[in-house]
Structures are given as C-alpha cells and as structure tokens.
XYZ file of N, CA and C in Angstrom:
660
model
N 0.787 -1.222 0.083
C -0.022 -0.129 0.176
C 1.019 1.318 -0.215
N 0.487 2.220 -0.825
C 1.246 3.335 -0.798
C 0.773 4.351 0.320
N 1.786 4.794 0.977
C 1.601 5.700 1.953
C 2.171 6.993 1.786
N 1.270 7.946 1.999
C 1.972 9.329 1.889
C 2.375 9.741 3.290
N 3.739 10.215 3.330
C 4.246 10.570 4.656
C 3.532 11.940 4.953
N 2.824 12.317 5.935
C 1.930 13.603 6.205
C 2.725 14.691 6.955
N 2.151 15.698 7.091
C 2.765 16.884 7.809
C 3.881 17.384 7.317
N 4.302 17.375 5.979
C 5.095 18.177 5.341
C 4.635 19.170 4.304
N 4.961 20.408 5.086
C 4.128 21.495 4.272
C 5.153 22.298 3.530
N 4.792 22.422 2.192
C 5.538 23.306 1.128
C 5.420 24.778 1.559
N 6.358 25.587 1.607
C 6.100 27.102 1.915
C 5.800 27.545 0.732
N 5.066 28.578 0.548
C 4.495 29.242 -0.718
C 4.860 30.786 -0.397
N 5.548 31.123 -1.147
C 5.995 32.688 -0.956
C 5.338 33.514 -1.813
N 4.529 34.588 -1.222
C 3.571 35.590 -1.916
C 4.645 36.423 -2.270
N 4.355 37.267 -3.445
C 5.034 38.655 -3.805
C 6.462 38.388 -3.689
N 7.169 37.214 -4.272
C 8.305 37.138 -4.245
C 9.202 38.150 -5.346
N 10.395 38.602 -4.803
C 11.273 39.326 -5.539
C 11.731 38.510 -6.492
N 11.939 39.191 -7.794
C 12.369 38.543 -8.828
C 14.039 37.972 -8.799
N 14.722 38.857 -7.946
C 16.089 38.596 -7.867
C 16.219 37.646 -6.734
N 15.222 37.285 -6.013
C 15.523 36.209 -4.870
C 15.518 34.841 -5.700
N 16.440 34.058 -5.051
C 16.782 32.660 -5.740
C 15.431 31.797 -5.519
N 15.168 30.879 -6.488
C 13.934 30.112 -6.232
C 14.378 28.744 -5.291
N 13.386 28.520 -4.393
C 13.730 27.695 -3.444
C 13.072 26.320 -3.872
N 13.879 25.281 -3.529
C 13.471 23.819 -4.241
C 12.449 23.280 -2.957
N 11.531 22.258 -3.430
C 10.699 21.697 -2.548
C 11.583 21.158 -1.177
N 12.577 20.676 -1.471
C 13.286 20.146 -0.212
C 13.842 21.168 0.761
N 14.233 22.213 0.152
C 14.524 23.210 0.882
C 13.544 23.815 1.822
N 12.353 23.784 1.228
C 11.009 24.432 1.921
C 10.556 23.646 3.040
N 11.186 22.373 3.186
C 10.678 21.509 4.214
C 11.281 21.617 5.557
N 10.876 22.178 6.852
C 11.255 22.295 7.865
C 11.577 21.045 8.751
N 12.654 21.005 9.392
C 12.995 19.793 10.520
C 11.877 19.319 11.249
N 11.067 20.381 11.800
C 9.738 19.965 12.734
C 8.683 19.222 11.878
N 8.796 19.648 10.313
C 7.896 18.913 9.444
C 8.095 17.692 9.419
N 9.285 17.402 9.247
C 9.906 15.964 8.979
C 9.713 15.044 10.345
N 10.000 15.720 11.672
C 9.653 14.871 12.744
C 8.038 14.657 12.916
N 7.161 15.486 12.455
C 5.857 15.376 12.683
C 5.288 14.191 11.469
N 6.121 14.061 10.454
C 5.530 13.230 9.303
C 5.985 11.760 9.679
N 6.831 11.823 10.648
C 7.371 10.394 11.172
C 6.427 9.941 12.007
N 6.000 11.026 12.847
C 4.878 10.577 14.154
C 3.873 10.366 13.322
N 3.344 10.847 12.184
C 2.118 10.462 11.568
C 2.024 9.285 11.005
N 3.228 8.706 10.361
C 3.419 7.563 9.854
C 3.382 6.664 10.713
N 3.976 6.649 11.724
C 3.827 5.680 13.074
C 2.454 5.512 13.686
N 1.896 6.489 13.501
C 0.353 6.618 14.332
C -0.483 5.477 13.297
N -0.388 5.765 12.194
C -1.190 5.107 10.890
C -0.813 3.523 11.095
N 0.589 3.275 10.999
C 0.941 2.055 10.945
C 0.536 1.293 12.335
N 0.682 1.853 13.358
C 0.151 1.349 14.652
C -1.334 0.865 14.563
N -2.332 1.706 14.001
C -3.657 1.239 13.845
C -3.573 0.150 12.941
N -3.100 -0.039 11.654
C -3.012 -1.018 10.890
C -2.438 -2.463 11.867
N -1.714 -2.196 12.392
C -1.069 -3.383 13.089
C -2.049 -3.829 14.063
N -2.760 -2.984 14.824
C -3.652 -3.361 15.695
C -4.725 -4.010 15.191
N -5.124 -3.704 13.727
C -6.560 -4.377 13.302
C -6.246 -5.616 12.501
N -5.024 -5.425 11.636
C -5.003 -6.367 10.722
C -5.119 -7.920 10.894
N -4.987 -8.463 12.056
C -5.301 -9.981 12.280
C -6.489 -10.249 13.157
N -7.326 -9.045 13.548
C -8.449 -9.159 14.377
C -9.568 -9.862 13.429
N -10.462 -10.551 14.326
C -11.630 -11.311 13.554
C -12.814 -10.658 14.203
N -13.908 -10.694 13.599
C -14.219 -11.245 12.395
C -13.623 -10.391 11.295
N -13.508 -10.819 9.990
C -12.929 -10.472 8.913
C -14.230 -9.824 8.158
N -13.947 -8.650 7.396
C -15.008 -8.216 6.296
C -14.794 -8.444 5.114
N -15.622 -9.449 4.494
C -15.175 -9.578 2.997
C -16.366 -8.921 2.080
N -17.207 -8.585 2.360
C -18.315 -8.116 1.509
C -18.357 -6.440 1.740
N -17.855 -5.677 0.635
C -17.796 -4.311 0.616
C -18.806 -3.612 -0.397
N -18.575 -2.529 -1.097
C -19.310 -1.727 -1.908
C -20.230 -2.435 -2.794
N -21.456 -2.292 -2.732
C -22.275 -2.923 -3.778
C -22.360 -4.232 -3.760
N -21.811 -5.093 -2.680
C -22.065 -6.425 -2.534
C -20.732 -7.232 -3.286
N -19.653 -6.620 -3.553
C -18.529 -7.158 -4.033
C -17.772 -7.791 -2.777
N -17.245 -9.011 -3.105
C -16.527 -9.785 -2.139
C -15.101 -9.953 -2.151
N -14.323 -9.692 -1.379
C -12.894 -10.278 -1.480
C -12.854 -11.534 -1.832
N -11.926 -11.756 -2.544
C -11.875 -13.312 -3.001
C -12.349 -13.636 -4.258
N -13.282 -12.748 -4.776
C -13.941 -12.979 -5.995
C -12.947 -13.326 -7.185
N -13.144 -14.018 -8.039
C -12.080 -14.268 -9.282
C -12.659 -13.228 -10.247
N -11.992 -13.000 -11.460
C -12.427 -11.944 -12.568
C -13.667 -12.608 -13.054
N -14.043 -13.595 -13.166
C -15.324 -14.141 -13.916
C -16.308 -13.914 -12.763
N -16.181 -14.164 -11.534
C -17.110 -13.837 -10.406
C -17.554 -12.209 -10.432
N -16.410 -11.389 -10.623
C -16.748 -9.999 -10.583
C -17.467 -9.602 -11.987
N -17.038 -10.139 -13.145
C -17.780 -9.828 -14.195
C -19.123 -10.183 -14.240
N -19.590 -11.208 -13.455
C -20.952 -11.735 -13.306
C -21.555 -11.066 -12.484
N -20.998 -10.498 -11.350
C -21.574 -9.539 -10.236
C -21.832 -8.040 -11.050
N -20.945 -7.706 -11.886
C -21.197 -6.328 -12.461
C -22.598 -6.507 -13.467
N -22.627 -7.552 -14.100
C -23.638 -7.813 -14.970
C -24.868 -7.717 -14.266
N -24.914 -8.398 -13.131
C -26.260 -8.467 -12.294
C -26.420 -7.026 -11.751
N -25.567 -6.260 -11.301
C -25.905 -4.882 -10.953
C -26.132 -4.063 -11.878
N -25.886 -4.231 -13.388
C -26.180 -3.590 -14.519
C -27.723 -3.915 -14.628
N -28.104 -5.069 -14.418
C -29.708 -5.702 -14.580
C -30.526 -4.799 -13.566
N -29.932 -4.704 -12.483
C -30.632 -4.112 -11.263
C -30.735 -2.554 -11.455
N -29.941 -2.214 -12.457
C -29.679 -0.759 -12.731
C -29.115 0.232 -11.421
N -28.016 -0.837 -10.793
C -27.239 0.064 -9.842
C -25.934 0.561 -10.571
N -25.483 -0.184 -11.492
C -24.559 0.334 -12.449
C -24.928 0.388 -13.589
N -24.156 1.419 -14.346
C -24.468 1.873 -15.606
C -23.033 1.935 -16.174
N -23.131 1.663 -17.957
C -22.105 1.990 -18.650
C -21.713 3.523 -19.110
N -20.865 4.028 -18.902
C -20.470 5.251 -19.311
C -19.973 5.295 -20.975
N -21.101 5.685 -21.917
C -20.796 5.538 -23.234
C -19.636 6.202 -23.604
N -18.992 7.015 -23.034
C -17.850 7.964 -23.505
C -16.598 7.058 -23.366
N -16.239 6.368 -22.241
C -15.167 5.694 -21.741
C -15.486 4.032 -21.483
N -16.821 3.824 -21.598
C -17.098 2.405 -21.280
C -16.868 1.742 -19.975
N -16.590 2.729 -19.190
C -16.558 2.324 -17.615
C -17.676 2.084 -16.874
N -17.911 1.102 -16.105
C -18.961 0.971 -15.120
C -19.187 2.006 -14.131
N -20.118 2.532 -13.979
C -20.390 3.685 -13.104
C -21.677 3.520 -11.958
N -21.402 3.890 -10.909
C -22.550 3.941 -9.775
C -23.059 5.686 -9.703
N -24.328 5.850 -9.629
C -24.672 7.369 -9.450
C -24.769 7.576 -7.946
N -23.799 8.194 -7.433
C -23.444 8.468 -6.042
C -24.411 9.812 -5.755
N -25.165 9.631 -4.510
C -25.894 10.719 -4.169
C -25.083 11.190 -2.683
N -24.640 12.455 -2.908
C -23.910 13.206 -1.795
C -24.575 14.332 -1.212
N -25.687 14.058 -0.417
C -26.393 15.435 -0.072
C -27.205 15.830 -1.258
N -27.004 17.086 -1.491
C -27.629 18.020 -2.428
C -26.947 17.764 -3.756
N -25.595 17.108 -4.005
C -25.174 16.938 -5.001
C -24.988 15.571 -5.501
N -24.766 15.386 -6.912
C -24.581 13.953 -7.439
C -23.249 13.969 -8.137
N -22.711 12.502 -8.069
C -21.563 12.308 -8.560
C -21.459 11.172 -9.334
N -20.371 10.689 -10.105
C -20.370 9.428 -10.896
C -19.226 8.673 -10.234
N -19.405 7.408 -9.804
C -18.265 6.523 -9.228
C -18.147 5.469 -10.201
N -16.955 5.251 -10.792
C -16.469 4.478 -11.588
C -15.957 3.158 -10.758
N -15.796 1.896 -11.210
C -15.262 0.842 -10.465
C -14.200 0.287 -11.030
N -13.119 -0.061 -9.987
C -11.663 -0.363 -10.800
C -11.188 -1.458 -9.608
N -11.553 -2.885 -10.253
C -11.026 -3.857 -9.240
C -9.402 -4.314 -9.449
N -8.961 -4.643 -8.281
C -7.548 -5.151 -8.390
C -7.548 -6.594 -7.648
N -6.628 -7.583 -8.311
C -6.497 -8.895 -8.012
C -5.286 -9.221 -7.688
N -5.125 -10.367 -6.774
C -3.926 -11.025 -6.304
C -4.032 -12.396 -6.744
N -3.555 -13.218 -7.657
C -3.783 -14.579 -7.940
C -5.206 -14.819 -8.364
N -5.608 -13.864 -9.142
C -7.106 -13.981 -9.700
C -8.150 -14.042 -8.580
N -7.869 -13.225 -7.509
C -8.607 -12.874 -6.462
C -8.680 -11.466 -6.130
N -9.977 -11.050 -5.963
C -10.313 -9.672 -5.805
C -9.584 -9.326 -4.064
N -8.852 -8.326 -4.175
C -8.412 -8.006 -2.785
C -8.450 -6.418 -2.662
N -8.843 -5.744 -3.564
C -8.926 -4.177 -3.505
C -9.927 -3.755 -4.538
N -10.996 -3.008 -4.164
C -12.095 -2.268 -5.162
C -11.902 -0.572 -5.045
N -11.716 -0.146 -5.925
C -11.500 1.191 -6.031
C -12.573 2.053 -6.682
N -12.895 2.988 -6.030
C -14.094 4.099 -6.642
C -13.276 5.235 -7.115
N -13.738 5.655 -8.557
C -13.023 7.036 -8.802
C -14.241 7.834 -9.020
N -14.389 9.047 -8.357
C -15.737 9.830 -8.157
C -15.333 11.020 -8.673
N -16.219 11.474 -9.479
C -16.232 12.874 -10.213
C -17.643 13.289 -10.309
N -17.451 14.739 -10.247
C -18.856 15.401 -10.582
C -19.539 15.050 -11.754
N -20.863 15.089 -11.623
C -21.749 14.961 -12.671
C -21.913 16.202 -13.977
N -21.268 17.235 -13.296
C -21.529 18.408 -14.325
C -20.407 19.580 -13.903
N -20.154 20.423 -14.538
C -19.306 21.441 -14.283
C -19.439 22.247 -13.190
N -20.687 22.411 -12.860
C -21.003 23.343 -11.766
C -20.510 22.973 -10.381
N -20.530 21.502 -10.105
C -19.899 20.891 -9.161
C -18.580 20.738 -9.035
N -17.889 21.326 -7.975
C -16.403 21.192 -7.845
C -15.787 19.999 -7.411
N -14.578 19.631 -7.973
C -13.969 18.578 -7.547
C -13.900 18.603 -5.823
N -13.392 19.526 -5.391
C -13.358 19.920 -3.835
C -14.524 19.541 -3.059
N -15.438 20.014 -3.585
C -16.892 19.801 -2.941
C -17.203 18.245 -2.825
N -16.986 17.629 -4.068
C -17.133 16.384 -4.123
C -16.571 15.346 -3.170
N -15.019 16.025 -2.989
C -14.293 15.430 -2.198
C -14.809 15.537 -0.811
N -15.029 16.571 -0.378
C -15.410 16.872 1.022
C -16.967 16.268 1.387
N -17.781 16.307 0.473
C -18.963 15.469 0.668
C -18.889 13.899 0.705
N -17.764 13.367 -0.095
C -17.588 11.884 0.175
C -17.183 11.627 1.440
N -16.178 12.584 1.729
C -15.573 12.360 3.255
C -16.604 12.191 4.295
N -17.602 13.300 4.190
C -18.415 13.436 5.113
C -19.641 12.029 5.273
N -19.647 11.677 3.864
C -20.430 10.525 3.759
C -20.001 9.267 4.706
N -18.631 8.946 4.438
C -18.106 8.033 4.972
C -17.852 8.105 6.406
N -17.723 9.223 6.940
C -17.626 9.497 8.375
C -18.747 9.263 9.133
N -20.077 9.544 8.460
C -21.211 9.374 9.019
C -21.472 7.630 9.309
N -21.142 7.111 8.172
C -21.541 5.499 8.046
C -20.165 4.869 8.940
N -19.329 5.140 8.790
C -17.971 4.268 9.464
C -17.681 4.542 10.729
N -18.558 5.049 11.617
C -18.156 5.455 13.137
C -17.842 4.393 13.667
N -17.777 3.159 13.602
C -17.134 2.194 14.293
C -15.761 1.890 14.100
N -15.287 2.411 12.940
C -14.077 2.169 12.565
C -13.004 3.082 13.140
N -11.717 2.769 13.281
C -10.635 3.540 13.731
C -10.423 4.605 12.532
N -10.473 5.729 12.965
C -10.212 6.838 11.809
C -8.683 7.490 12.122
N -8.282 7.755 10.787
C -6.739 8.597 10.800
C -6.966 9.466 9.511
N -6.449 10.966 9.897
C -6.655 11.994 8.913
C -4.894 12.590 8.888
N -4.821 12.572 7.556
C -3.399 12.997 7.302
C -3.387 14.128 6.218
N -2.379 15.207 6.245
C -2.306 16.079 5.240
C -1.842 15.215 3.735
N -2.226 15.980 2.691
C -1.880 15.572 1.571
C -0.908 16.476 0.797
N 0.437 16.231 0.450
C 1.358 16.970 0.032
C 1.084 17.819 -1.311
N 0.409 17.052 -2.174
C 0.077 17.492 -3.398
C -1.382 18.590 -3.540
N -2.282 17.757 -2.876
C -3.589 18.481 -2.851
C -3.854 18.879 -1.505
N -3.288 20.004 -1.180
C -2.890 20.554 0.141
C -4.561 20.883 0.711
N -5.329 21.128 -0.030
C -6.772 21.624 0.577
C -7.438 20.292 0.802
N -7.112 19.272 0.583
C -7.858 18.036 0.857
C -7.008 16.896 1.474
N -7.217 16.643 2.733
C -6.574 15.801 3.561
C -6.968 14.450 3.122
N -6.059 13.609 3.428
C -6.291 11.991 3.175
C -6.999 11.315 4.347
N -8.070 10.651 4.185
C -8.782 9.682 5.172
C -8.380 8.447 5.175
N -8.328 7.882 6.507
C -8.416 6.249 6.394
C -9.516 5.929 7.584
N -10.167 4.892 7.207
C -11.240 4.092 8.040
C -10.555 2.819 8.175
N -10.251 2.286 9.479
C -9.607 0.945 9.496
C -10.330 0.070 10.680
N -10.718 -1.102 10.252
C -11.316 -2.147 11.240
C -11.105 -3.663 10.664
N -10.507 -4.291 11.625
C -10.072 -5.557 11.351
C -9.047 -5.667 10.170
N -9.658 -6.307 9.051
C -8.852 -6.660 7.808
C -9.201 -5.541 6.780
N -10.222 -4.573 6.921
C -10.757 -3.828 5.984
C -10.050 -2.258 6.288
N -9.384 -1.646 5.098
C -8.903 -0.523 5.188
C -9.821 0.486 4.087
N -10.436 1.666 4.501
C -11.005 2.122 3.473
C -10.119 3.477 3.382
N -9.717 4.070 2.166
C -8.850 4.753 2.016
C -9.178 5.818 1.004
N -9.318 7.157 1.450
C -9.831 8.180 0.502
C -8.699 9.166 0.314
N -8.370 9.691 -1.021
C -7.341 10.508 -1.416
C -7.859 11.130 -2.558
N -7.010 12.175 -3.086
C -7.325 12.680 -4.328
C -6.344 12.795 -5.326
N -6.570 12.722 -6.667
C -5.715 12.834 -7.784
C -6.196 13.482 -8.878
N -5.479 13.560 -10.021
C -6.047 14.219 -11.173
C -7.412 13.523 -11.729
N -7.513 12.330 -11.390
C -8.614 11.573 -11.861
C -10.036 11.761 -11.033
N -9.847 12.386 -9.631
C -10.955 12.796 -9.001
C -10.721 12.117 -7.896
N -11.958 11.962 -6.978
C -11.640 11.631 -5.600
C -11.607 10.178 -5.569
N -10.644 9.489 -4.969
C -10.224 7.941 -4.852
C -10.639 7.373 -3.669
N -11.668 6.295 -3.637
C -11.886 5.890 -2.398
C -11.695 4.205 -2.834
N -10.786 3.579 -1.723
C -10.369 2.110 -2.110
C -10.817 1.376 -0.887
N -11.234 0.336 -1.128
C -11.691 -0.728 0.015
C -10.526 -1.776 -0.306
N -9.815 -2.089 0.878
C -8.451 -2.935 0.627
C -8.600 -3.805 1.935
N -8.194 -5.233 1.290
C -8.042 -6.165 2.392
C -6.545 -6.184 2.668
N -6.154 -5.589 3.912
C -5.065 -5.097 4.571
C -4.228 -6.465 4.527
N -4.481 -7.793 4.903
C -3.542 -8.638 4.958
C -2.950 -9.131 3.673
N -3.790 -9.053 2.462
C -3.396 -9.435 1.205
C -2.536 -8.286 0.659
N -2.639 -7.187 0.931
C -2.097 -5.932 0.637
C -0.442 -5.908 1.231
N -0.538 -6.341 2.593
C 0.546 -6.391 3.357
C 1.759 -7.464 2.664
N 0.980 -8.733 2.236
C 1.822 -9.515 1.774
C 2.485 -9.023 0.225
N 1.647 -8.479 -0.465
C 2.233 -7.799 -1.566
C 3.318 -7.021 -1.371
N 3.016 -5.850 -0.381
C 4.068 -4.928 -0.071
C 5.264 -5.704 0.346
N 5.160 -6.640 1.237
C 6.544 -7.350 1.363
C 7.052 -8.107 0.173
N 6.370 -8.546 -0.374
C 6.960 -9.247 -1.614
C 7.901 -8.311 -2.647
N 7.063 -6.962 -2.660
C 7.650 -5.874 -3.702
C 8.851 -5.405 -2.817
N 9.155 -5.406 -1.602
C 10.020 -4.808 -0.809
C 11.308 -5.947 -0.953
N 10.963 -7.218 -0.913
C 11.871 -8.269 -1.005
C 12.505 -8.452 -2.564
N 11.374 -8.150 -3.562
C 12.103 -8.020 -4.988
C 12.981 -6.749 -5.113
N 12.577 -5.583 -4.514
C 13.487 -4.269 -4.737
C 14.767 -4.606 -3.817
N 14.931 -5.275 -2.718
C 16.204 -5.502 -1.976
C 17.082 -6.435 -2.941
N 16.415 -7.535 -3.545
C 17.073 -8.586 -4.367
C 17.729 -7.732 -5.576
N 16.991 -6.929 -6.191
C 17.341 -6.358 -7.175
C 18.488 -5.262 -7.026
N 18.434 -4.422 -5.872
C 19.510 -3.601 -5.398
C 20.631 -4.355 -5.114
N 20.886 -5.583 -4.582
C 21.987 -6.384 -4.234
C 22.505 -6.923 -5.499
N 21.762 -7.457 -6.622
C 22.179 -7.708 -7.754
C 22.859 -6.451 -8.361
N 22.391 -5.237 -8.325
C 22.749 -4.177 -9.044
C 24.326 -3.835 -8.374
N 24.386 -3.940 -6.990
C 25.612 -3.641 -6.223
C 26.689 -4.646 -6.573
N 26.440 -6.018 -6.971
C 27.303 -7.046 -7.440
C 27.750 -6.619 -8.689
N 27.062 -6.095 -9.664
C 27.336 -6.021 -11.192
C 28.141 -4.727 -11.350
N 28.164 -3.621 -10.744
C 28.738 -2.368 -10.856
C 30.258 -2.550 -10.416
C-alpha cells in the first residue's frame, strides 16, 4: 500500500522578489515537519498493526463485491448490478459507473478492481462530478462526510496531502478492512482494501526491490 508521509508543508512565498533565488521543495521542508511526518506515519501503521489480524474479517464491501472473487465472479456480479440498474455503462469511456448521491449534489463513481492470484483484494471508486457546476473539492468533502457518518465504528486517521493541500487524506480501518480516501487528477479516490493481502504484496515488493538492489551492487 502506498502511504503518503504527512505533515510536510511546502512553503508558498507570496510576492516574491524576482532577484530572490527560487527555493526547491526540499529546502522548503522544515525539520519539525519531518519529525511530525514520522510521527504521523507511526500512528497510521500502529492502527493498521492493531487491526490487521483481528476477527471477524469483513469480506463484503461496496455494492456486494466480495474479497476473494475471481475475475469471472466480478464480471458476473457487474452484469447483475447492471440488470438491477445499480451500475451503468459510461458511453464515453465504457467504464462501469454508480450514481452516487452526496447530499444535495450528485457524482459518478466508476469501479476499478485489483486482483492477486485472480482473487479480488482491492476495489477502488473513482468519483467525479456529474457536471461542471459541481467542483472536485466539493465532491471530495461530501464524500468524506458520507463515509465519516457511516463508518463511525472504525478507527479513523487523517493526514495532510502533500500535493492536494486543501484535501486531507482519510483512513477508516477495522480488522482486515482499510478504506482509504485521497485525491488525484482523476478525481476523488476511495479504495476498499483487504489489508492482509496488500501487506503480503508490499512485503514481496520490498523483497524483490532488495534483491534487485543487491544484484546491481554486485554488477557495478
């Protein structure tokens, strides 16, 4: 799982003198911010570690998708949701979308599944406004409010986003399930993650990276 190390604030200089040398992002980060970032990371990891092996596990998530479904199972479930008019096909890009109601505003949530060994372990929603009147930031804020109201029994963690400074990242964690909201150029991203599987993938990725590094050290 990709983690953003929070509490690093980039200094924004207003009304800069043209003769003033341009500061790099690295130079703008204070030592105190780095300390806070480490503290933030430790706190999030502590919440994950405290939950990841707890029982009972949560396997059924958004719209009845179940962790462990094969690609064939997911496709069959998508077809069922289309028949039930819960999912629709976007004619522009052929993505499957859910019509999301966020209070007084509407948004579209497209579905993106991820698999390990042909088994679903992560389901991501890419949420975008239905029209140009509704802003991306408003969709983000209303989505966060919706999840905060529903997942009150989950451990909650909030951290700043280095890139989208107006939109903090949110985490809801309980037992094996990690719901993670952040913002990208695509829109508001909400992922339902089966943490034990993702942890295994992270460990394998680290082992592969370490092996490649050792190989490079021997070769050069």
